[in-house]
Amino acid sequence: MRVRFWGTRGSIPKAGPSTLRYGGNTSCVEVRADDGTLVVLDAGSGIHELGLTLMRNGEGARRGHLLIGHTHWDHIQGFPFFAPLFSPEGQWDVFAPGGRGHQIEKSLHALMSYEHHPIALDSLEAQVCFQDLVEGEFQVGSIRVITQYLHHPTLTLGYRLEVDGQVLVYATDYEPHSLHPMRGRPGAQPIHREDQRHVRFLGDADLVIHDAQYTLDQFPAREGWGHSPAERVVDYALSAGVRRLALFHHDPEHDDDTVDAIAVRAAEWAAKGVQPLEVFAAAEGQTLELRSDAPRDTTAEPRRSALLSDESHPPATVLLVEDDPDMQALLRATLEDGQLRVRSAADGEVGLRMARTEHPNLMVLDLNLPGRDGLEICRAVRADSDATVRDIPILILTGKRLDEETLVEAFSAGATDFLVKPIKPTLLRSRVRGWLLRHQPGSPAG
Ligand SMILES: [Zn+2]
Ligand SMILES: [Zn+2]
C-alpha cells in the first residue's frame, strides 16, 4: 500500500513562509493498494493538487473512492475544486457518516449552492455516487474498510483500511473523552471505556494517521474543540501496539518549528514505552510505502455493513432516571419529539430494571438518587450479562462541577459523558442527539 499526504493542516489552510515544510493545505491523504484501488481520505484544500496530478497523469477517467471523516469545512472545502469530478469518464464513490439529517449529498449541495460556489453539485460531469455510513465495514476494490465513530463536535468517522496484509488507520479529528490517567506511564490504558474502544480501533496498525493538534500543556485552553494532545495520542498508539504514528491536523497557529517541537516531544514520550513506536509529524508531499516482512493478520471476524440504507429508523428511546419531578418534567419537555421517546424512572433500582427490559438507546442518569446512587447504577449496567444493556451510553447529570477524583470515579464506573446542572436545553439536546446518532437502533454495539 502507498500513502501520500496532500494536506496535513487542521481547521483552516495556512499558506506562507511559516508552513513551508509541513504544508498549509487542510486534510487530504491518498492511499493506493497494490492492485491500484484508489482511496482518498478527506477533501480538504489538499485535494486540489491531487486532482490536478491525477489529470496530468491521465487518470481523470479512472474510478476512485472518496472517504470523508466529517463535514467540517477543513475536510470538504476542496471538494468543488477536485478536477476529476469534471471529467465525464470519471467514476467517484463518496462516503461519509450518515444518520438522521446528516446526509453527505445534502451537505455538499449546501457547500456548492449558488451563494457559495458558481458550479452546482448537479453540474459535476463525472459519475458521482453518494453513500452515507454508520459503524461497520464495507469493501472498496481490494480494500476492506472498517468505520468507527470519533469523539468530535459533529458526527465523525475514523477509517481503518486493511489490504495487502497491511493496516492503516485514519483517525482525525478526535478529542479524548478523558485525559486520565494523567500520571500514567507512556502507553497506559485510558480509563474511559470509549477511549479504550478507540485504542482497539487502532489495534496493531502498521500506520496510524491521528489528530495531534496540541500538546498536553496547550490542551486545557482548548478543551471541547474536538482535538488531541500529541502525548495522549502516543499513549493510544503504544497501548494499541501500533508500528508508526503520523501526527496530523497541525494547528494553523503552529509554524514549522513548533510542529518540529511537538514531534520531538511525542517521540521522546514514545521512546519511554515498552515497545518500539516510530513517531513523526506528517508533511505535505510526503510519501510512505507500507510493506513488511510479517504482514498483519487482517482476517478478523466480519462486522455488519457500514452502508446506511434508506429505510426509516424507529424512534429512539431515552431512559431518564431522575428523582426530582420538576427536573424530570423539564428534561422530558426538552427532549421529547416525534423521533424520540422518553421513558422515566424516579429511582435507580427502577431505572436499572427498565434498562434491562426496555433496552433504551441512551440513559440520562442523575448522580444523586435515593437508594442506589447514579454511579452504582452505572456499574451495574456495565456489568450486565446482556451486551445490549452493557453498551447503552450513559449521560450523567450532576448538581455541581465534578472534582478530579469524582470525575475519574465516574468514568471508571462506565459513564459515557456528563452534564452539569443547570442544564441549557440546547446543550442537552445536542449531546443527546450526538450520542443517539452514534448508537442508532440496529447499529452495531461495542
Ligand atoms: Zn478538522
Ligand atoms: Zn472537525
mmCIF file of C-alpha atoms and ligand atoms in Angstrom, residues 11 70-75 152-154 156 172-173 225-227 249, ligand 2:
data_model
loop_
_atom_site.group_PDB
_atom_site.id
_atom_site.type_symbol
_atom_site.label_atom_id
_atom_site.label_comp_id
_atom_site.label_asym_id
_atom_site.label_seq_id
_atom_site.Cartn_x
_atom_site.Cartn_y
_atom_site.Cartn_z
ATOM 1 C CA SER A 11 -9.073 23.871 10.767
ATOM 2 C CA HIS A 70 -16.863 14.543 8.716
ATOM 3 C CA THR A 71 -18.257 17.634 7.069
ATOM 4 C CA HIS A 72 -16.446 20.430 8.917
ATOM 5 C CA TRP A 73 -15.131 22.859 6.304
ATOM 6 C CA ASP A 74 -11.491 21.838 6.531
ATOM 7 C CA HIS A 75 -12.447 18.302 5.416
ATOM 8 C CA HIS A 152 -15.695 15.332 17.888
ATOM 9 C CA PRO A 153 -18.343 18.103 17.925
ATOM 10 C CA THR A 154 -20.102 16.686 14.853
ATOM 11 C CA THR A 156 -17.324 11.902 12.641
ATOM 12 C CA THR A 172 -8.939 12.705 12.675
ATOM 13 C CA ASP A 173 -10.496 14.699 14.379
ATOM 14 C CA TRP A 225 -12.735 21.847 20.446
ATOM 15 C CA GLY A 226 -12.502 18.198 19.415
ATOM 16 C CA HIS A 227 -8.744 17.587 19.107
ATOM 17 C CA HIS A 249 -4.126 18.008 11.617
HETATM 18 ZN ZN ZN B 2 -13.648 18.884 12.700
#
